[in-house]
CSV table of C-alpha atoms in Angstrom, one decimal:
chain,number,residue,atom,x,y,z
A,14,MET,CA,1.6,-86.3,8.0
A,15,LEU,CA,-0.3,-84.4,5.3
A,16,ARG,CA,-2.2,-82.6,7.9
A,17,GLY,CA,1.0,-81.5,9.6
A,18,ARG,CA,2.4,-80.2,6.4
A,19,ALA,CA,-0.8,-78.3,5.7
A,20,ASN,CA,-0.6,-76.7,9.2
A,21,ALA,CA,2.9,-75.7,8.5
A,22,LEU,CA,2.0,-74.1,5.3
A,23,LEU,CA,-0.9,-72.2,7.0
A,24,ILE,CA,1.4,-71.0,9.8
A,25,GLY,CA,4.0,-69.9,7.2
A,26,ALA,CA,1.4,-68.1,5.1
A,27,ALA,CA,0.1,-66.3,8.3
A,28,ALA,CA,3.6,-65.3,9.2
A,29,GLY,CA,4.1,-63.9,5.7
A,30,ILE,CA,0.9,-61.9,5.9
A,31,MET,CA,1.9,-60.5,9.3
A,32,ALA,CA,5.3,-59.6,8.0
A,33,LEU,CA,3.7,-57.9,5.0
A,34,GLY,CA,1.3,-56.1,7.2
A,35,GLY,CA,4.1,-54.9,9.3
A,36,SER,CA,5.9,-53.7,6.2
A,37,LEU,CA,2.8,-51.8,5.1
A,38,CYS,CA,2.5,-50.1,8.5
A,39,ALA,CA,6.1,-49.1,8.4
A,40,PHE,CA,5.8,-47.4,5.1
A,41,ALA,CA,2.4,-45.6,5.6
A,42,ASP,CA,2.3,-42.0,4.4
A,43,THR,CA,2.9,-39.1,6.8
A,44,VAL,CA,-0.3,-37.1,6.6
A,45,ILE,CA,0.2,-33.3,6.1
A,46,SER,CA,-2.5,-31.5,8.0
A,47,ASP,CA,-0.8,-28.0,8.2
A,48,ILE,CA,-0.4,-26.5,4.7
A,49,ARG,CA,1.4,-23.2,4.4
A,50,ILE,CA,2.0,-21.2,1.3
A,51,THR,CA,4.1,-18.1,1.4
A,52,PHE,CA,4.2,-15.3,-1.2
A,53,ARG,CA,7.2,-13.0,-0.7
A,54,ASP,CA,7.5,-9.7,-2.5
A,55,CYS,CA,10.4,-9.3,-4.9
A,56,TYR,CA,11.8,-5.9,-5.9
A,57,ASP,CA,13.8,-4.7,-8.9
A,58,THR,CA,16.1,-2.1,-7.3
A,59,GLU,CA,17.8,-1.2,-10.6
A,60,ALA,CA,15.1,-0.9,-13.4
A,61,GLY,CA,12.0,-0.4,-11.2
A,62,ALA,CA,10.1,-3.3,-12.9
A,63,VAL,CA,7.2,-5.2,-11.3
A,64,LEU,CA,8.4,-8.7,-10.4
A,65,GLU,CA,6.7,-11.9,-9.6
A,66,PRO,CA,6.8,-12.9,-5.9
A,67,SER,CA,8.6,-16.0,-4.8
A,68,VAL,CA,6.0,-18.7,-3.8
A,69,THR,CA,7.1,-21.5,-1.4
A,70,GLY,CA,5.5,-24.4,0.4
A,71,GLY,CA,6.4,-26.3,3.6
A,72,GLU,CA,7.8,-29.6,4.8
A,73,GLY,CA,6.7,-32.7,3.0
A,74,TYR,CA,5.4,-30.9,-0.2
A,75,ARG,CA,6.5,-28.6,-2.9
A,76,VAL,CA,5.1,-26.0,-5.3
A,77,ASP,CA,4.8,-28.0,-8.5
A,78,GLY,CA,3.0,-25.5,-10.6
A,79,LEU,CA,2.2,-21.8,-10.7
A,80,ALA,CA,0.0,-20.0,-13.1
A,81,TRP,CA,-1.3,-16.4,-13.1
A,82,SER,CA,-4.6,-14.9,-14.3
A,83,ALA,CA,-2.5,-12.2,-16.2
A,84,GLU,CA,0.9,-12.1,-17.7
A,85,PRO,CA,3.4,-10.7,-15.2
A,86,GLY,CA,4.6,-8.2,-17.7
A,87,THR,CA,1.2,-6.5,-17.7
A,88,TRP,CA,0.9,-6.2,-13.9
A,89,GLN,CA,0.2,-2.9,-12.2
A,90,PRO,CA,1.1,-2.2,-8.6
A,91,GLY,CA,-2.0,-2.4,-6.3
A,92,GLN,CA,-4.1,-4.3,-8.9
A,93,ALA,CA,-4.7,-7.8,-7.7
A,94,VAL,CA,-4.0,-10.9,-9.8
A,95,THR,CA,-4.9,-14.5,-9.1
A,96,ALA,CA,-2.3,-17.2,-8.6
A,97,LYS,CA,-3.2,-20.9,-9.2
A,98,VAL,CA,-0.7,-22.9,-7.1
A,99,THR,CA,-0.3,-26.7,-7.4
A,100,LEU,CA,1.1,-28.5,-4.4
A,101,SER,CA,2.5,-32.0,-4.7
A,102,PRO,CA,3.4,-34.2,-1.7
A,103,GLU,CA,6.9,-35.6,-1.5
A,104,THR,CA,7.4,-39.4,-1.4
A,105,GLY,CA,6.0,-40.8,1.8
A,106,TYR,CA,3.6,-37.9,2.4
A,107,SER,CA,0.0,-37.2,1.6
A,108,PHE,CA,-2.4,-34.3,2.2
A,109,ALA,CA,-5.2,-34.5,4.8
A,110,ASP,CA,-8.8,-33.9,3.8
A,111,GLY,CA,-10.5,-30.7,4.9
A,112,ALA,CA,-10.6,-27.0,4.0
A,113,LEU,CA,-7.7,-24.7,4.3
A,114,PRO,CA,-8.0,-21.8,6.8
A,115,PRO,CA,-7.3,-18.3,5.5
A,116,GLU,CA,-4.0,-18.1,7.5
A,117,ALA,CA,-2.7,-21.0,5.4
A,118,VAL,CA,-1.6,-18.4,2.8
A,119,SER,CA,0.6,-15.5,3.8
A,120,GLY,CA,1.5,-12.5,1.6
A,121,ALA,CA,-1.7,-13.1,-0.4
A,122,MET,CA,-5.4,-13.8,0.2
A,123,LEU,CA,-6.8,-17.3,0.0
A,124,GLU,CA,-9.7,-17.6,-2.5
A,125,GLU,CA,-10.1,-21.4,-3.0
A,126,ALA,CA,-8.4,-24.7,-2.3
A,127,ARG,CA,-9.3,-28.2,-3.4
A,128,ARG,CA,-7.8,-31.7,-3.3
A,129,GLU,CA,-7.4,-33.3,-6.7
A,130,THR,CA,-8.0,-36.9,-7.5
A,131,ASP,CA,-4.3,-37.6,-8.0
A,132,GLY,CA,-3.6,-36.5,-4.4
A,133,ARG,CA,-2.3,-33.0,-5.2
A,134,VAL,CA,-3.8,-29.8,-3.9
A,135,THR,CA,-4.7,-26.7,-6.0
A,136,VAL,CA,-4.8,-23.4,-4.2
A,137,GLU,CA,-6.0,-20.1,-5.7
A,138,ALA,CA,-5.0,-16.9,-4.0
A,139,SER,CA,-5.2,-13.2,-4.7
A,140,TYR,CA,-1.9,-11.4,-4.8
A,141,VAL,CA,-1.3,-7.7,-5.1
A,142,PRO,CA,1.9,-6.7,-7.0
A,143,VAL,CA,4.3,-4.3,-5.6
A,144,VAL,CA,7.2,-2.2,-7.1
A,145,GLN,CA,10.4,-0.4,-6.2
A,146,LEU,CA,10.0,2.8,-8.1
A,147,GLY,CA,13.0,3.7,-10.3
A,148,LYS,CA,14.9,7.0,-10.7
A,149,THR,CA,14.1,9.7,-13.1
A,150,LYS,CA,16.5,9.9,-16.0
A,151,HIS,CA,16.7,13.7,-16.0
A,152,ALA,CA,16.1,16.6,-13.6
A,153,GLY,CA,16.7,20.2,-14.7
A,154,TRP,CA,15.3,23.6,-15.5
A,155,SER,CA,13.2,24.6,-18.5
A,156,ASP,CA,12.8,28.3,-18.7
A,157,ASP,CA,15.2,31.3,-19.2
A,158,ALA,CA,14.6,32.4,-15.6
A,159,LYS,CA,15.5,28.9,-14.4
A,160,THR,CA,12.6,28.7,-11.9
A,161,MET,CA,10.6,26.0,-13.7
A,162,ALA,CA,11.8,22.6,-12.5
A,163,VAL,CA,11.2,19.6,-14.9
A,164,TRP,CA,12.0,15.9,-14.8
A,165,ASP,CA,11.3,12.7,-16.8
A,166,SER,CA,8.4,10.5,-15.7
A,167,VAL,CA,9.1,7.2,-13.8
A,168,PRO,CA,7.0,4.1,-14.6
A,169,TYR,CA,4.3,3.3,-11.9
A,170,ALA,CA,4.9,6.6,-10.0
A,171,THR,CA,1.7,8.4,-9.0
A,172,ALA,CA,3.4,11.4,-7.6
A,173,TYR,CA,6.8,13.1,-7.3
A,174,GLN,CA,8.5,14.7,-4.3
A,175,ILE,CA,10.6,17.8,-4.9
A,176,ARG,CA,13.0,19.3,-2.4
A,177,LEU,CA,14.4,22.7,-3.1
A,178,TYR,CA,17.7,24.0,-1.7
A,179,ARG,CA,19.5,27.3,-1.7
A,180,GLY,CA,23.3,27.8,-1.9
A,181,GLU,CA,25.3,24.9,-0.5
A,182,GLY,CA,22.4,22.9,0.8
A,183,GLU,CA,20.2,25.3,2.7
A,184,TYR,CA,16.8,23.6,2.7
A,185,VAL,CA,13.9,25.7,1.3
A,186,THR,CA,10.8,23.6,0.9
A,187,THR,CA,9.3,20.2,-0.1
A,188,LEU,CA,6.5,19.8,-2.6
A,189,THR,CA,4.6,16.7,-3.7
A,190,MET,CA,2.7,16.7,-7.0
A,191,GLY,CA,1.4,14.5,-9.8
A,192,GLY,CA,3.0,16.1,-12.8
A,193,THR,CA,6.6,16.3,-14.1
A,194,SER,CA,7.1,20.1,-13.8
A,195,VAL,CA,6.6,22.8,-11.2
A,196,ASP,CA,7.1,26.5,-11.1
A,197,LEU,CA,9.3,27.2,-8.0
A,198,SER,CA,9.5,31.0,-8.5
A,199,HIS,CA,7.4,31.6,-5.3
A,200,TYR,CA,10.2,30.0,-3.3
A,201,MET,CA,13.1,31.6,-5.1
A,202,PRO,CA,13.2,35.3,-4.2
A,203,GLY,CA,16.2,37.5,-4.7
A,204,GLN,CA,19.6,36.7,-6.2
A,205,ALA,CA,20.8,33.3,-5.1
A,206,SER,CA,21.9,29.8,-6.3
A,207,TYR,CA,19.3,27.1,-6.2
A,208,TYR,CA,19.0,23.4,-7.0
A,209,PHE,CA,16.4,20.8,-6.5
A,210,GLU,CA,16.2,17.0,-6.1
A,211,VAL,CA,13.2,14.8,-7.1
A,212,ARG,CA,12.1,11.3,-6.5
A,213,ALA,CA,9.2,9.1,-7.6
A,214,THR,CA,6.7,8.5,-4.9
A,215,SER,CA,3.0,7.8,-4.2
A,216,GLN,CA,0.0,10.1,-4.3
A,217,ASN,CA,-1.6,8.7,-1.1
A,218,SER,CA,-1.2,5.9,1.4
A,219,ALA,CA,-3.3,3.5,-0.7
A,220,ASP,CA,-0.7,3.8,-3.5
A,221,ALA,CA,2.2,3.8,-1.1
A,222,ALA,CA,1.1,0.4,0.3
A,223,PHE,CA,2.4,-1.1,-3.0
A,224,ARG,CA,5.1,1.3,-4.0
A,225,ARG,CA,8.5,1.9,-2.5
A,226,ASN,CA,9.8,5.4,-3.0
A,227,GLY,CA,12.5,5.9,-5.6
A,228,GLU,CA,15.9,7.5,-5.1
A,229,TYR,CA,16.4,11.3,-5.3
A,230,VAL,CA,18.0,12.7,-8.4
A,231,ALA,CA,19.5,16.2,-8.2
A,232,SER,CA,19.4,19.0,-10.8
A,233,LYS,CA,22.3,21.2,-11.5
A,234,ALA,CA,22.5,24.4,-9.5
A,235,VAL,CA,21.4,27.7,-11.2
A,236,LEU,CA,21.9,31.3,-10.3
A,237,VAL,CA,18.6,33.2,-10.2
A,238,GLU,CA,19.2,36.9,-11.0
A,239,SER,CA,15.7,37.9,-9.9
A,240,GLY,CA,13.4,35.6,-8.1
A,241,GLY,CA,9.7,35.2,-8.5
A,242,LYS,CA,7.1,36.7,-6.3
A,243,GLN,CA,6.7,35.3,-2.8
A,244,ALA,CA,3.3,34.0,-1.8
A,245,ALA,CA,1.5,36.8,0.2
A,246,GLY,CA,-1.6,35.1,1.4
A,247,ARG,CA,-2.7,35.7,5.0
A,248,TRP,CA,-5.2,34.5,7.6
A,249,PHE,CA,-7.8,36.8,9.1
A,250,ARG,CA,-10.6,36.4,11.7
A,251,ARG,CA,-14.2,37.2,10.8
A,252,ASN,CA,-17.1,36.8,13.3
A,253,ASP,CA,-16.4,33.5,15.0
A,254,GLY,CA,-14.2,31.8,12.4
A,255,TYR,CA,-11.0,32.1,10.3
A,256,CYS,CA,-10.7,32.9,6.7
A,257,TYR,CA,-7.8,33.1,4.2
A,258,MET,CA,-7.0,35.8,1.7
A,259,ASP,CA,-4.7,34.6,-1.2
A,260,GLU,CA,-1.9,36.5,-2.8
A,261,SER,CA,-4.3,38.1,-5.2
A,262,GLY,CA,-6.3,39.6,-2.3
A,263,ALA,CA,-9.4,37.3,-2.9
A,264,ALA,CA,-10.9,35.4,0.0
A,265,VAL,CA,-10.8,31.6,-0.4
A,266,SER,CA,-14.1,29.7,-0.4
A,267,ASP,CA,-15.8,26.5,-1.6
A,268,GLY,CA,-12.9,24.1,-1.6
A,269,TRP,CA,-9.5,22.9,-0.5
A,270,ARG,CA,-6.5,25.1,-0.1
A,271,TYR,CA,-2.9,24.0,0.5
A,272,ILE,CA,-1.3,26.6,2.8
A,273,GLN,CA,2.3,26.2,4.0
A,274,GLY,CA,2.3,22.5,3.7
A,275,ILE,CA,-1.2,21.9,5.3
A,276,TRP,CA,-4.6,21.2,3.6
A,277,TYR,CA,-7.6,23.3,4.8
A,278,TYR,CA,-11.2,23.2,3.6
A,279,PHE,CA,-13.2,26.4,3.2
A,280,ASP,CA,-17.0,26.4,3.1
A,281,HIS,CA,-19.3,28.5,0.9
A,282,ASP,CA,-18.9,31.5,3.3
A,283,GLY,CA,-15.1,31.3,3.3
A,284,PHE,CA,-14.6,29.9,6.7
A,285,ALA,CA,-12.0,27.1,7.3
A,286,VAL,CA,-14.0,24.2,8.7
A,287,THR,CA,-13.3,22.0,11.7
A,288,GLY,CA,-14.6,18.5,12.6
A,289,TRP,CA,-16.2,16.0,10.2
A,290,ARG,CA,-17.0,17.1,6.7
A,291,GLN,CA,-18.4,15.0,3.8
A,292,ILE,CA,-16.9,16.1,0.5
A,293,ASN,CA,-17.8,14.4,-2.8
A,294,GLY,CA,-19.0,11.4,-1.0
A,295,LYS,CA,-16.0,10.9,1.2
A,296,TRP,CA,-15.5,11.8,4.9
A,297,TYR,CA,-12.7,14.0,6.1
A,298,TYR,CA,-11.7,15.3,9.6
A,299,MET,CA,-10.2,18.7,10.4
A,300,ASP,CA,-8.8,19.3,13.9
A,301,SER,CA,-9.5,22.3,16.1
A,302,GLU,CA,-6.8,24.2,14.2
A,303,ARG,CA,-8.7,23.5,11.0
A,304,ARG,CA,-6.0,21.2,9.6
A,305,MET,CA,-6.9,18.2,7.6
A,306,GLN,CA,-5.9,15.0,9.4
A,307,THR,CA,-4.3,11.8,8.0
A,308,GLY,CA,-3.3,8.5,9.4
A,309,TRP,CA,-4.9,6.9,12.5
A,310,LEU,CA,-7.5,8.9,14.4
A,311,GLU,CA,-8.9,8.3,17.9
A,312,LEU,CA,-12.2,10.1,18.2
A,313,ASP,CA,-14.9,9.5,20.8
A,314,GLY,CA,-13.7,6.0,21.6
A,315,LYS,CA,-13.5,4.9,18.0
A,316,ARG,CA,-10.6,4.4,15.6
A,317,TYR,CA,-10.6,5.7,12.0
A,318,PHE,CA,-8.0,5.8,9.3
A,319,ALA,CA,-7.5,8.6,6.8
A,320,ASP,CA,-5.2,8.2,3.9
A,321,SER,CA,-2.8,10.9,2.7
A,322,THR,CA,-5.6,12.6,0.8
A,323,GLY,CA,-7.5,12.9,4.0
A,324,ALA,CA,-10.3,10.5,2.9
A,325,VAL,CA,-11.5,8.1,5.7
A,326,ALA,CA,-11.3,4.4,4.8
A,327,VAL,CA,-14.5,2.4,4.4
A,328,GLY,CA,-14.7,-1.4,3.9
A,329,TRP,CA,-11.6,-3.5,3.7
A,330,TYR,CA,-8.4,-1.4,3.7
A,331,GLN,CA,-4.8,-2.5,3.6
A,332,ALA,CA,-2.8,-0.2,5.8
A,333,SER,CA,0.4,-1.9,4.8
A,334,PRO,CA,1.1,-5.0,2.6
A,335,ALA,CA,0.6,-7.4,5.6
A,336,GLU,CA,-2.2,-5.6,7.5
A,337,TRP,CA,-5.8,-5.6,6.6
A,338,TYR,CA,-8.6,-3.8,8.5
A,339,TYR,CA,-12.3,-3.4,8.1
A,340,PHE,CA,-14.1,-0.1,8.5
A,341,TYR,CA,-17.8,0.4,8.8
A,342,GLU,CA,-19.8,2.8,6.7
A,343,ASP,CA,-19.3,5.6,9.2
A,344,GLY,CA,-15.5,5.0,8.9
A,345,SER,CA,-15.1,3.4,12.4
A,346,MET,CA,-12.8,0.4,12.6
A,347,ALA,CA,-14.2,-3.1,13.3
A,348,SER,CA,-12.6,-5.3,16.0
A,349,ASP,CA,-13.2,-8.6,17.8
A,350,VAL,CA,-15.7,-9.7,15.1
A,351,VAL,CA,-15.9,-12.0,12.1
A,352,ILE,CA,-16.5,-10.2,8.7
A,353,ASP,CA,-16.6,-12.0,5.4
A,354,GLY,CA,-15.3,-15.1,7.1
A,355,TYR,CA,-12.3,-13.4,8.6
A,356,GLN,CA,-11.6,-13.0,12.3
A,357,LEU,CA,-10.5,-9.5,13.3
A,358,GLY,CA,-8.5,-9.1,16.5
A,359,ALA,CA,-8.9,-6.6,19.3
A,360,ASP,CA,-6.5,-4.3,17.4
A,361,GLY,CA,-8.6,-4.6,14.3
A,362,LYS,CA,-6.1,-6.6,12.3
A,363,ARG,CA,-7.3,-9.5,10.2
A,364,GLN,CA,-6.0,-12.7,11.7
């Protein structure tokens, strides 16, 4: 009888263990093998301040901590800062072992990821701040002749775009410059009413990747009794090339010249150059009409990218906030290759 009772106890214990094992299996953690962190740019459309991005995780885990390598109030558009993101699994979830792929982070560049002893994951990523440029607080005229346009500076702007109008809205010209004043007398001949509008913008495409243009602010209209002198430069042909004589009658040479909205480069002999030209360590390309080229270039089966200053990109270059490319030392774009651990597609974009 004792033996029967002992057998019954053993059977009961075994049933209890089996039940417990079944319970453990039922409550095993769901393993998270696909971690995604998204950095989304945020813009201050009123004051033009640089804001922190929103940082979010995915299903089964949450962003439990976020620290920056620099105080957000000190950020500058286009200057990278490092984010340290702590991810915590929700109840019933745990992170899988293994390294994170670069594409696990979007809106920023993955630098490092590690699993902590408490089961959390710490991710470090490089984020580049962006900004919506604000509006100038004042736009007007400074001199007695009312041909000198002036405006207040806008934080984070690297250039300003000015559009001049005559009468009731007749467009005259557009200028882009780095300062906060410009003499428009060359564009204001004769007696007429003029006004301008100005907005904060970027000096080149590298700056523009992290700055949204501000809104235009218009000046009051003024009546110009006697306009300034109109630019009187002219092109002329010499031997097998083209040269340019400025309004003073002097031939242009040894440098850049902005003529009717287009940049040209003149050599030591005064000829406007064509083709490739290395200037101050950077490469530029002028077409057959001698005009400096910007943007994407398709030349001899290769792709190049020149920013708005005309300089050809070399190394890693961000053509837009979400698109990275790599360009070799000669400026040609890399494709279908792995560089610095990143796969580049057939279109050159980093995957």
